[in-house]
Coordinates of C-alpha atoms in Angstrom, one line a residue:
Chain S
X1 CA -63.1 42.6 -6.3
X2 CA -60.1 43.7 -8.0
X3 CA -58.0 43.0 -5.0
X4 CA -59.2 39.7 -5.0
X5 CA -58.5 39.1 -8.8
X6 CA -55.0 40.4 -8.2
X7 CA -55.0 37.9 -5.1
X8 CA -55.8 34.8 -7.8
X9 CA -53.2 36.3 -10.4
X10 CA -50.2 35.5 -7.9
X11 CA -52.1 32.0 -7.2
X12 CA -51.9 30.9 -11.0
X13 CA -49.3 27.7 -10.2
X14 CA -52.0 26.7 -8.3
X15 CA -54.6 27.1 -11.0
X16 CA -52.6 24.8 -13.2
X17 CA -51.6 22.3 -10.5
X18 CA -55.4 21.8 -9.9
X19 CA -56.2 21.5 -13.2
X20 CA -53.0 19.1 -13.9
X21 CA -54.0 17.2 -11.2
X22 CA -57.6 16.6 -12.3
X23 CA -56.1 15.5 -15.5
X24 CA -53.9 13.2 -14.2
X25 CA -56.5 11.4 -11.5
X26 CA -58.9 10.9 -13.9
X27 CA -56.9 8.8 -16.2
X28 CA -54.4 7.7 -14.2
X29 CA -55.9 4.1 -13.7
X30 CA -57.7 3.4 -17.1
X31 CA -55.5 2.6 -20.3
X32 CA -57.5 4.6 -22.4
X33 CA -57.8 7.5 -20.9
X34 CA -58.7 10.6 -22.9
X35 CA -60.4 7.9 -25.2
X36 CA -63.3 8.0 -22.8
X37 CA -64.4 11.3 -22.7
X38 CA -64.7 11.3 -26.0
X39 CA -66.5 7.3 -26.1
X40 CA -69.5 8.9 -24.1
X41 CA -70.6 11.6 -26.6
X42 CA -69.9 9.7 -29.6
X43 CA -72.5 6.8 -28.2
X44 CA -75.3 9.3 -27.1
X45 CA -74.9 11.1 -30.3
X46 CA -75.2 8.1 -32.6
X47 CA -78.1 6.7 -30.2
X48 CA -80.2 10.3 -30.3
X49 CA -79.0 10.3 -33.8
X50 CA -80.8 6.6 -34.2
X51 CA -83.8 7.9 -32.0
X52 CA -84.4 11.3 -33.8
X53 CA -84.2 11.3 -37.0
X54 CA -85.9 7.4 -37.8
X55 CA -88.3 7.3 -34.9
X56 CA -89.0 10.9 -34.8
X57 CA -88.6 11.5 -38.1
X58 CA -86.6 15.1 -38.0
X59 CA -84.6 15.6 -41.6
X60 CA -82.1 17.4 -41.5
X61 CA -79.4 16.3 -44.0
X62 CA -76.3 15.1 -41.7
X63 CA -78.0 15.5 -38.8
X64 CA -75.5 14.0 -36.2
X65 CA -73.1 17.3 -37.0
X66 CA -76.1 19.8 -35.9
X67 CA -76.4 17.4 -33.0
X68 CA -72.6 17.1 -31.9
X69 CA -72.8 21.2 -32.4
X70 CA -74.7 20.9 -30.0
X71 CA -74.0 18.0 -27.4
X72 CA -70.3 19.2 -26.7
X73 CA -70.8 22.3 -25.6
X74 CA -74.0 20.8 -23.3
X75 CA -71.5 18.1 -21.8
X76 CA -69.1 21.0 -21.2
X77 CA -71.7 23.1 -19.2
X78 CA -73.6 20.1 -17.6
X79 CA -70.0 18.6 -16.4
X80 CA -68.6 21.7 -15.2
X81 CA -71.7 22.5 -13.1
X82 CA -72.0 18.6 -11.9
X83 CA -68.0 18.6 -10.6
X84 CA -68.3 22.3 -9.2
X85 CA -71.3 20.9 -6.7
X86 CA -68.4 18.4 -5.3
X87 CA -65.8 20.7 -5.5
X88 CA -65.3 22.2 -2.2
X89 CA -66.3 18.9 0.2
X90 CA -63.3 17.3 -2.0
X91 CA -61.0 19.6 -1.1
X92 CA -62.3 19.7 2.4
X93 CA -59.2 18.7 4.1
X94 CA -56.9 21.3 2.0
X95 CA -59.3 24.0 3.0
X96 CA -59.3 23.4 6.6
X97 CA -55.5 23.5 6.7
X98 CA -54.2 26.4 4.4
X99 CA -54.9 29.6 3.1
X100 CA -55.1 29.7 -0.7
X101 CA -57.7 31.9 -2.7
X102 CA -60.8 29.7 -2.2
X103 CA -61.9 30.6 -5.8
X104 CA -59.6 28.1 -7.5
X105 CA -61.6 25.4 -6.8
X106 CA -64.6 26.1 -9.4
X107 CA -62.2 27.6 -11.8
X108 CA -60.0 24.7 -11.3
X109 CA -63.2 22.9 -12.4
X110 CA -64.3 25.1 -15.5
X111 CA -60.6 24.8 -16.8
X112 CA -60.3 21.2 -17.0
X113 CA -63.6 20.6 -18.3
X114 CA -62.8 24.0 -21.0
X115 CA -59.8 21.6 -21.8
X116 CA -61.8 18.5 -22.3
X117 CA -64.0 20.8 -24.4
X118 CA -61.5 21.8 -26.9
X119 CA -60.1 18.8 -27.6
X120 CA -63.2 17.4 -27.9
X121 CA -63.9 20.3 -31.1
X122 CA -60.5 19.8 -32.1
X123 CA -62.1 15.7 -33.1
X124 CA -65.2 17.4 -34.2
X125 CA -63.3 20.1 -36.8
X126 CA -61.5 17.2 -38.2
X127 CA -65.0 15.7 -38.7
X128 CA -66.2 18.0 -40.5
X129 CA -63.3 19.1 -42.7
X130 CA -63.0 15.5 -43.8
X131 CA -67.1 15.6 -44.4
X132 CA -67.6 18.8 -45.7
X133 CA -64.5 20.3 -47.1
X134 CA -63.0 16.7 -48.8
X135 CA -66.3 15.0 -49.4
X136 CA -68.3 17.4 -50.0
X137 CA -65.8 20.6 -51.4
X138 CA -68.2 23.0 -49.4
X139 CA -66.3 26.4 -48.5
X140 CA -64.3 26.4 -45.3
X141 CA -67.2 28.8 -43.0
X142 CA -65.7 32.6 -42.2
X143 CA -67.9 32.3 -39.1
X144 CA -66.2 29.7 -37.7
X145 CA -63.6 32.9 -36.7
X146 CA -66.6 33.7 -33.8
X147 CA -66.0 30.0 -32.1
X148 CA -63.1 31.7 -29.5
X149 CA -65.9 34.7 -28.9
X150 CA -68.2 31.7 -28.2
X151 CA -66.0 29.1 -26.1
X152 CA -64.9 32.8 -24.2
X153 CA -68.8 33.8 -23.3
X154 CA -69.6 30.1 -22.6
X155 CA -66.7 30.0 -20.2
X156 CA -67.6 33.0 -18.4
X157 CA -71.3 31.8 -17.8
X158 CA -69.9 28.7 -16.4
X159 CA -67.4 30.2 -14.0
X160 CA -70.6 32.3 -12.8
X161 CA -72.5 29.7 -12.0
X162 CA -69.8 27.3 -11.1
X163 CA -69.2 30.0 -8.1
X164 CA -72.6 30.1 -7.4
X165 CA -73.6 26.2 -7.2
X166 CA -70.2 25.3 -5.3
X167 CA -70.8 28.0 -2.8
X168 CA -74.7 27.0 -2.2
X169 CA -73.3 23.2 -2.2
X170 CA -71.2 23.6 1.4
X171 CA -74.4 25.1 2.9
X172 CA -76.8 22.7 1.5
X173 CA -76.3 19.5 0.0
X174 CA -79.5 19.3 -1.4
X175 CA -77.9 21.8 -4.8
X176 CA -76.7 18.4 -6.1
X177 CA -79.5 16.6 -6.4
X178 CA -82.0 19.8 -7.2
X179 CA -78.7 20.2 -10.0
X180 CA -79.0 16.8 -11.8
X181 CA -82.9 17.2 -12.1
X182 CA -82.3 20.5 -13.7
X183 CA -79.7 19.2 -15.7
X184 CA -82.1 16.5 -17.1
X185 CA -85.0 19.1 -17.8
X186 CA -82.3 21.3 -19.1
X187 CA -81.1 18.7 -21.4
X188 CA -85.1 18.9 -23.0
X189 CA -85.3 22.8 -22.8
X190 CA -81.8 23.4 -24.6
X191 CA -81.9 22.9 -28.1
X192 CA -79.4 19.9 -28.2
X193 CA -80.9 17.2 -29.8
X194 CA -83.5 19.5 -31.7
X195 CA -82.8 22.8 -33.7
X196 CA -84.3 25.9 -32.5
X197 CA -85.9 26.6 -35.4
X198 CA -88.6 24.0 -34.7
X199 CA -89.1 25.7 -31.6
X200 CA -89.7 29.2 -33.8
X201 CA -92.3 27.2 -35.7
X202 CA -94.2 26.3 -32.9
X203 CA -94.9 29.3 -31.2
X204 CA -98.0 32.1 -31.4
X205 CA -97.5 33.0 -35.2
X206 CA -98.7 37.0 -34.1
X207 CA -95.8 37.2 -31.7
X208 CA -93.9 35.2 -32.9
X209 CA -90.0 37.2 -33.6
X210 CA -90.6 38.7 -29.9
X211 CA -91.3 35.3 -28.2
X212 CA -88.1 33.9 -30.2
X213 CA -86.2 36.8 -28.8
X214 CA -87.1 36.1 -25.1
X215 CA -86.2 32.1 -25.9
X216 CA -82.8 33.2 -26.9
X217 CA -82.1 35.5 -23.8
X218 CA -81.2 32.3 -22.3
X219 CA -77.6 32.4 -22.7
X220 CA -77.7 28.7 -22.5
X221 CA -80.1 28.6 -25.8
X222 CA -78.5 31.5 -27.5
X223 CA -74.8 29.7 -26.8
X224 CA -76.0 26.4 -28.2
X225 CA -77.6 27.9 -31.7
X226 CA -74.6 30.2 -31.9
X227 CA -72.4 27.3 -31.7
X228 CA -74.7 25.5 -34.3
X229 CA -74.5 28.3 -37.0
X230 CA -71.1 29.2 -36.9
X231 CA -69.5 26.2 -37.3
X232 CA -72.2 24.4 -39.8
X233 CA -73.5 25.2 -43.4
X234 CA -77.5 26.9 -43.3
X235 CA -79.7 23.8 -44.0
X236 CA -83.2 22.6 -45.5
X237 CA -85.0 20.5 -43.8
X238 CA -88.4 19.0 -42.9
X239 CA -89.8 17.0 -40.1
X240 CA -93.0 15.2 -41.3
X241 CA -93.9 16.4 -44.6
X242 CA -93.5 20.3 -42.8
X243 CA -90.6 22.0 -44.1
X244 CA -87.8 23.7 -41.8
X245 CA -86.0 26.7 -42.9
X246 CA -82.6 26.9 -40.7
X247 CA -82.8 30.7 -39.4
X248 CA -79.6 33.3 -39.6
X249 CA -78.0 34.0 -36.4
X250 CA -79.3 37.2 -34.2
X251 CA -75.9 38.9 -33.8
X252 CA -78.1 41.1 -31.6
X253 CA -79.4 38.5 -29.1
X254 CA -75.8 36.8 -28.7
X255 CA -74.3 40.8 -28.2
X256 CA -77.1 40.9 -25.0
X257 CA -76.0 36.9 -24.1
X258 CA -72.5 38.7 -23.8
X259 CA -73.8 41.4 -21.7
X260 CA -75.5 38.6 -19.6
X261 CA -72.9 35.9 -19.3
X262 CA -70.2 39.0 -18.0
X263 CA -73.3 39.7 -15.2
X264 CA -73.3 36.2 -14.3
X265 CA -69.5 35.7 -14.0
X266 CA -69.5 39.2 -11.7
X267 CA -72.4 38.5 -9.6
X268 CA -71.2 35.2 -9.2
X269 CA -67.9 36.0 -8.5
X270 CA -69.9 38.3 -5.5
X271 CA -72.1 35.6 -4.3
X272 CA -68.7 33.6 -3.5
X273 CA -66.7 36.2 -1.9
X274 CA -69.4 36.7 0.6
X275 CA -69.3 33.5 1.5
X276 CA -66.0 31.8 0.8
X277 CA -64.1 32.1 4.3
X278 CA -66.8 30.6 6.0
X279 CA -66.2 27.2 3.9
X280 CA -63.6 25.9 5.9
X281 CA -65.9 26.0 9.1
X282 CA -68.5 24.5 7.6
X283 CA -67.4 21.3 5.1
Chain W
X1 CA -38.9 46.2 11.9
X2 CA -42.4 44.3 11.9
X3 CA -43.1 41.5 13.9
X4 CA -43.9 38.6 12.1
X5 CA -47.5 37.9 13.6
X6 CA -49.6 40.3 15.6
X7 CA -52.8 39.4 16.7
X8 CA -55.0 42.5 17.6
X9 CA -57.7 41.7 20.6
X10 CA -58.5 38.7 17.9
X11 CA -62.1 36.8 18.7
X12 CA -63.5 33.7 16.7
X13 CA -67.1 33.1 17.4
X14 CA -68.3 29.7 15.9
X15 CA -72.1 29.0 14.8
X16 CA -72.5 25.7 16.6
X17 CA -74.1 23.4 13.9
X18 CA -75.7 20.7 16.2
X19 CA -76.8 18.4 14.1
X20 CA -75.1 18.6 10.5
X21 CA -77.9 21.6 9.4
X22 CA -76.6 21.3 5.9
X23 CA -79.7 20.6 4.5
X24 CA -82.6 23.0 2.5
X25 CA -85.1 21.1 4.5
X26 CA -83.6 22.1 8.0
X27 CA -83.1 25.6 6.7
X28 CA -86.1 25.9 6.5
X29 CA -87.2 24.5 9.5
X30 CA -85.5 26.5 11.5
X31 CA -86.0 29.4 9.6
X32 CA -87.7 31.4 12.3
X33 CA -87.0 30.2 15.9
X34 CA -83.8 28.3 16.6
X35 CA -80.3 30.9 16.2
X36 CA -77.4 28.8 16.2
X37 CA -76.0 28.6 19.7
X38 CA -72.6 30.4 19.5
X39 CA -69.5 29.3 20.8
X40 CA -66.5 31.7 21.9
X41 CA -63.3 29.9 20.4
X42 CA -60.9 32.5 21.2
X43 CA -61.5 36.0 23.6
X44 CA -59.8 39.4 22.9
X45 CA -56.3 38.2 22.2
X46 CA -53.7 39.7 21.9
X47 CA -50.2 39.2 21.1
X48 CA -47.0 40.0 19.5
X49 CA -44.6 37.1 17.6
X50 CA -40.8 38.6 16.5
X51 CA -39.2 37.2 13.6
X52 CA -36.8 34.5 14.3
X53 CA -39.2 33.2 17.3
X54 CA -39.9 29.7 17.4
X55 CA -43.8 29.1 19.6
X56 CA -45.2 26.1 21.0
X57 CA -48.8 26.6 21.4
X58 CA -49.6 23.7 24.0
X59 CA -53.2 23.4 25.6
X60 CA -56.0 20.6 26.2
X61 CA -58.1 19.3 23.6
X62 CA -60.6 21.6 22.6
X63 CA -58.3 24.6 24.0
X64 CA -58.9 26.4 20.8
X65 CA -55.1 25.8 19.7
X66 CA -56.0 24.9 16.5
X67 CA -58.3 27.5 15.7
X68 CA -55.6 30.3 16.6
X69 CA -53.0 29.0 14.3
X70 CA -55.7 28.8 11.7
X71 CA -56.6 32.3 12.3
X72 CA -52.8 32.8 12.0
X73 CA -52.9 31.1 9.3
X74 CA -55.9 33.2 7.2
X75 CA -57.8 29.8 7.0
X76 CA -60.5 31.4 9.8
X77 CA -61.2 35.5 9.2
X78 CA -61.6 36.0 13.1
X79 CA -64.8 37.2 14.2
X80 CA -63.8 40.6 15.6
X81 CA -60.1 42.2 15.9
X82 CA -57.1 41.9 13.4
X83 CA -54.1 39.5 12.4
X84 CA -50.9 40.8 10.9
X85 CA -48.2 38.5 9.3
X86 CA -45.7 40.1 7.9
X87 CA -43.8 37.6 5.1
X88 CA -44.8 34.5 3.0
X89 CA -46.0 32.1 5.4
X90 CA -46.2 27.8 4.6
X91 CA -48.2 25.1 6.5
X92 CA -47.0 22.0 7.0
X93 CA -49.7 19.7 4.9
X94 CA -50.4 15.6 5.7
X95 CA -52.2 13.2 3.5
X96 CA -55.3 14.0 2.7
X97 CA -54.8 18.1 2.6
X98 CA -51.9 18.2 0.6
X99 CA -51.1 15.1 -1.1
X100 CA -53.1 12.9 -3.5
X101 CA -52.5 9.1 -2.9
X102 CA -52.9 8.4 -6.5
X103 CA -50.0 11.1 -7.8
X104 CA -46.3 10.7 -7.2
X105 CA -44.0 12.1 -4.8
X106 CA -42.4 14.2 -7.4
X107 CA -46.4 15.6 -8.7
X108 CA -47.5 16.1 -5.1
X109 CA -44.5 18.2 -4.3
X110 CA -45.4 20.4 -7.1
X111 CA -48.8 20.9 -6.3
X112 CA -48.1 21.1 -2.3
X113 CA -45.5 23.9 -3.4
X114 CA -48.1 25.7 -5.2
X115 CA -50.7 25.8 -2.5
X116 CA -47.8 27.2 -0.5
X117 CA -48.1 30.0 -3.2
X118 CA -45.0 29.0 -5.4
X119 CA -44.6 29.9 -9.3
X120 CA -43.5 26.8 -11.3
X121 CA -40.3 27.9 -11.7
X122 CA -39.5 28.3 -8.3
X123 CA -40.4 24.7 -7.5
X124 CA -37.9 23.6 -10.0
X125 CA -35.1 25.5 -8.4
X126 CA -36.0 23.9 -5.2
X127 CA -37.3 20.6 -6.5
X128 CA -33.7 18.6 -6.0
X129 CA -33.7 20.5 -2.2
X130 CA -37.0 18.9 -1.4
X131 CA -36.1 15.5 -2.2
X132 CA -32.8 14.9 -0.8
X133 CA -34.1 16.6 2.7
X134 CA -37.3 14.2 2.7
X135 CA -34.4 11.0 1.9
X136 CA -37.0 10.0 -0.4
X137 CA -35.2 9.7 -3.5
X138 CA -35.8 6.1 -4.4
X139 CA -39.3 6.4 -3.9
X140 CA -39.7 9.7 -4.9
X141 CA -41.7 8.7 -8.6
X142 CA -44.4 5.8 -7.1
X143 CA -47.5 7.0 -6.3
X144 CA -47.7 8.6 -2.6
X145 CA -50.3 5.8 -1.7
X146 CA -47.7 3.4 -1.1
X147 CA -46.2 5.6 1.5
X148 CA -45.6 5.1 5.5
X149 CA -47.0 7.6 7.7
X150 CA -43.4 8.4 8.2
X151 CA -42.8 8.6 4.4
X152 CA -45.8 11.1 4.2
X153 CA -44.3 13.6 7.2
X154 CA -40.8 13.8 6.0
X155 CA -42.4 14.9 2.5
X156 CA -44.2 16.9 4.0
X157 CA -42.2 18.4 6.6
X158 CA -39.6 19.2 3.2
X159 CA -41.8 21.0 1.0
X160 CA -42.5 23.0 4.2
X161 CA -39.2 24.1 5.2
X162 CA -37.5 24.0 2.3
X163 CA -39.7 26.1 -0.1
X164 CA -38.2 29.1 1.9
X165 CA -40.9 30.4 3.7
X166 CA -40.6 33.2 7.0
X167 CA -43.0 32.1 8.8
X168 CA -44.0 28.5 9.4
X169 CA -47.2 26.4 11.0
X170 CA -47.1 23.2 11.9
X171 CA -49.9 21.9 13.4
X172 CA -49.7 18.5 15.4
X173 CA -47.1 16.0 13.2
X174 CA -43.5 16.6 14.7
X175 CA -44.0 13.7 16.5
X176 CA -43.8 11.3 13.4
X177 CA -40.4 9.8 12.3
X178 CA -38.0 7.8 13.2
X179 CA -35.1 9.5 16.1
X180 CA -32.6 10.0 13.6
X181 CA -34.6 12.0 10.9
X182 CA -36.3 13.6 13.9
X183 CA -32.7 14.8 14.8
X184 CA -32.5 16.2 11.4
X185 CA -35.6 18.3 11.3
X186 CA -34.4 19.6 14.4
X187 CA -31.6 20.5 13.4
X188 CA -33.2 21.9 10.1
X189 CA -35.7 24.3 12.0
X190 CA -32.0 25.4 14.1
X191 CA -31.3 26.4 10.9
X192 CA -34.2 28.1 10.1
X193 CA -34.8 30.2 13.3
X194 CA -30.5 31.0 12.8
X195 CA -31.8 32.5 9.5
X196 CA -34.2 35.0 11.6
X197 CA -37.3 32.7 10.1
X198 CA -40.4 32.0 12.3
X199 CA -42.3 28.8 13.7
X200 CA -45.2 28.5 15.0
X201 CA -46.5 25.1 16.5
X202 CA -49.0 23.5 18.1
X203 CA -48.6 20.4 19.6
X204 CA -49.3 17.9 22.6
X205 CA -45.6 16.8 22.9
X206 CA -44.1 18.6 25.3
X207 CA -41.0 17.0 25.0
X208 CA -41.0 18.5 21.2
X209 CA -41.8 22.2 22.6
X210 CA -38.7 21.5 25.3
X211 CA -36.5 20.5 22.2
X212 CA -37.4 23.4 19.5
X213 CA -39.3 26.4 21.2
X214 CA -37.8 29.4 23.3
X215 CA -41.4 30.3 23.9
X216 CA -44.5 28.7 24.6
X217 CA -48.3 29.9 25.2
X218 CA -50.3 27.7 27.1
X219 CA -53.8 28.2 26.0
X220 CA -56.9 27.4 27.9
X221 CA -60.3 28.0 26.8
X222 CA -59.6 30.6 24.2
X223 CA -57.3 32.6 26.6
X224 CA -53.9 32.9 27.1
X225 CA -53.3 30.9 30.8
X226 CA -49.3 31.4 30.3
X227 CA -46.8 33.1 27.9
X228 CA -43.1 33.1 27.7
X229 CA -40.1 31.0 28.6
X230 CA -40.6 27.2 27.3
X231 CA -39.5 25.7 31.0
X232 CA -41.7 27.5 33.0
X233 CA -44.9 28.0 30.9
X234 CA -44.5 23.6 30.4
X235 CA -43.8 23.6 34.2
X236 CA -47.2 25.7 35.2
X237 CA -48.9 23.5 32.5
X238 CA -48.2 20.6 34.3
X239 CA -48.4 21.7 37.6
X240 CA -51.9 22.6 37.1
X241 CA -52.5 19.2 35.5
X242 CA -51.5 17.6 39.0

């Protein structure tokens, strides 16, 4: 494996040339361009937003916030995974023509979508300085110093499983479609558009902190909360007549979703060495 | 010194996919009963390439040509033996590996340089190079989609050549062009085989392998049938043809 890494270090034009060029297509045609990615979340957010807390009735006070906390970093995963599926049949006739380390592709993929990420926090932060630090005069958040540590874990889960699902997707087709089912029972399962606090209320009150602990070994739930409570204030809030108590964050469980997002990104890394020369044979 | 390729007793062994078996369902299907019928591409080869060679590789269809300068080219791991390449190889891309229709000339150019293996800088140095071999100047910022075939090869055929590789593989597009800038790319690869560099082609134009190569294999069923001086290797081609 470190031969291979030192392979992809002499490859990094490439890297950015795939990544430039995904840019680029994507917006090439449309006058807007970034605009877009950024028109999607905003109109899921404000409908969830609409759905949640006046149909639902969850009160959290500025709700949309905890829910953007928690929608960008979802988009970033479910897109990266979604492209990576595609990945390699796209680049079919580069493949069957030239050597080049094959695991550019899903990086290529992770990278763009990590770049649509951050500029999409970049809008958020300016958000919420302009809601909580000038209308509010709340303290700028020390935590927020952990966001790199969490963008930097979240990245490393994806390029795992990016390896993984664009490997599985030249053998059979069927990971796409088995992917965007997941991704929509995913979408339930994560705690995007609910806090996981509601989810520590519900369960078996006798074991109660050790079934909360298993939840967040999910780096995918552990990621989202962390995300949550480092960038937002603590809050107090109810959800009919029942009164919510926003929880600290387990610097313990996200030290194990480290341990388990570096696993992924090396197994998956394995999982596509075994099987990456064989692409060109078979797309 | 090296040789620039060595193939040592090199076999490719394909899993025949009859019908596309890309799917979970026919995975499991024919989980049990049913091994993919295998197909022998190329048998126990064997051979030697010295810098500043130029190769035509010239067989029927199906003759495995392609294969071998894929193998050359580390886009197949062959099945059993070993392939040495000693230097920075480039393959000549077309439309559709290499070049997005939707980008320019200019932004496919980097990004065909970089699959070559090229740091950014490098492609700058060489950038003006590029564009004055491929005569594409005027054109050289609208997207490639508005591009003739012909456009497409001479871009092609310059990021090729003129990124500086040693060893270069082109499979199946000499043939494109007009005469004159056909003249000019063979007088560019004179050039290039003066400076000790390497070719290696595969093509169907025998005319071309009269024109460029000192050498050609003949290859026939995943074995060598012929190896060595262009005239007479052609000749026995297309005596046997007869």
């Amino acid at each position: 494996m470190i031969d291979e890494l030192r392979e992809l270090a002499k490859y990094k034009n490439l890297l950015m040339q795939l990544v430039l060029r995904d840019l680029k297509v994507r917006y090439k045609n449309s006058a807007l361009g970034f605009f877009w990615s950024l028109a999607n979340p905003l109109v899921q957010v404000a409908t969830i937003t609409v759905v949640v807390k006046y149909v639902m009735r969850l009160d959290i006070p500025n709700y949309s916030a905890y829910l953007l906390g928690g929608y960008l970093p979802w988009m970033f995963f479910q897109y990266a995974l979604l492209d990576s599926s595609q990945v390699i049949l796209l680049h079919r006739d580069l493949l069957r023509k030239v050597y080049f380390p094959r695991e550019l592709l899903p990086l290529s993929v992770v990278v763009a979508n990590l770049i649509h990420f951050i500029l999409a926090l970049v809008v958020f932060f300016a958000y919420l300085l302009f809601y909580y630090i000038f209308l509010h005069g709340s303290p700028i958040l020390p935590t927020v110093l952990w966001l790199p540590v969490l963008v930097g874990l979240q990245f490393l889960l994806l390029v795992g499983l990016t390896f993984v699902v664009s490997a599985l997707n030249v053998f059979y087709e069927d990971t796409k479609y088995i992917l965007t089912v997941l991704m929509n029972v995913m979408f339930y399962l994560t705690p995007v558009m609910y806090v996981s606090e509601l989810v520590y209320t519900r369960l078996p009150e006798a074991h109660r902190t050790l079934l909360f602990k298993l939840y967040l070994l999910s780096p995918l739930n552990m990621l989202t909360e962390a995300y949550r409570k480092t960038m937002l204030p603590a809050f107090h809030g109810g959800v009919r007549g029942e009164q919510i108590q926003s929880l600290p964050l387990d610097y313990g469980m996200l030290a194990i979703c480290a341990i388990v997002c570096v696993l992924v990104a090396v197994g998956g890394y394995a999982f596509f060495n075994a099987r990456k020369w064989v692409f060109a044979e078979r797309v | 010194m090296k040789p620039a390729i060595q193939l040592h007793s090199v076999t490719k062994i394909f899993d025949m996919i009859r019908e596309k078996q890309t799917s979970l369902k026919s995975a499991i299907l024919s989980f049990r009963h049913a091994r993919p019928q295998k197909l022998v591409a190329i048998k126990e080869l064997s051979f030697t390439i010295d810098h500043g060679e130029t190769v035509a590789i010239i067989g029927r269809n199906g003759s495995g040509k392609s294969t071998l300068l894929r193998i050359i080219g580390r886009v197949y791991k062959p099945t059993g033996g070993s392939v040495e390449v000693d230097g920075r190889m480039s393959t000549m891309l077309d439309l559709g590996a290499g070049f997005h229709p939707e980008l320019t000339g200019r932004e496919n150019i980097f990004f065909n340089a970089a699959v070559m293996g090229l740091g950014t800088a490098q492609v700058r140095d060489k950038i003006d190079q590029i564009i004055d071999f491929s005569e594409l100047n005027d054109f050289i910022d609208t997207p490639v989609k508005t591009y003739s075939a012909g456009m497409l090869m001479r871009l092609g055929f310059a990021v090729a050549v003129e990124t500086d590789p040693d060893i270069l593989l082109i499979d199946e597009v000499l043939a494109v062009g007009d005469a004159a800038f056909q003249e000019k790319c063979y007088k560019r690869i004179d050039a290039f085989k003066a400076a000790g560099k390497t070719i290696v082609f595969v093509t169907h134009d025998l005319e071309a392998a009269r024109a460029v190569a000192s050498r050609t294999i003949w290859f026939d069923k995943g074995e060598v049938r012929a190896d060595g001086d262009t005239q007479a290797t052609v000749k026995a081609y297309l005596d046997c043809r007869l």
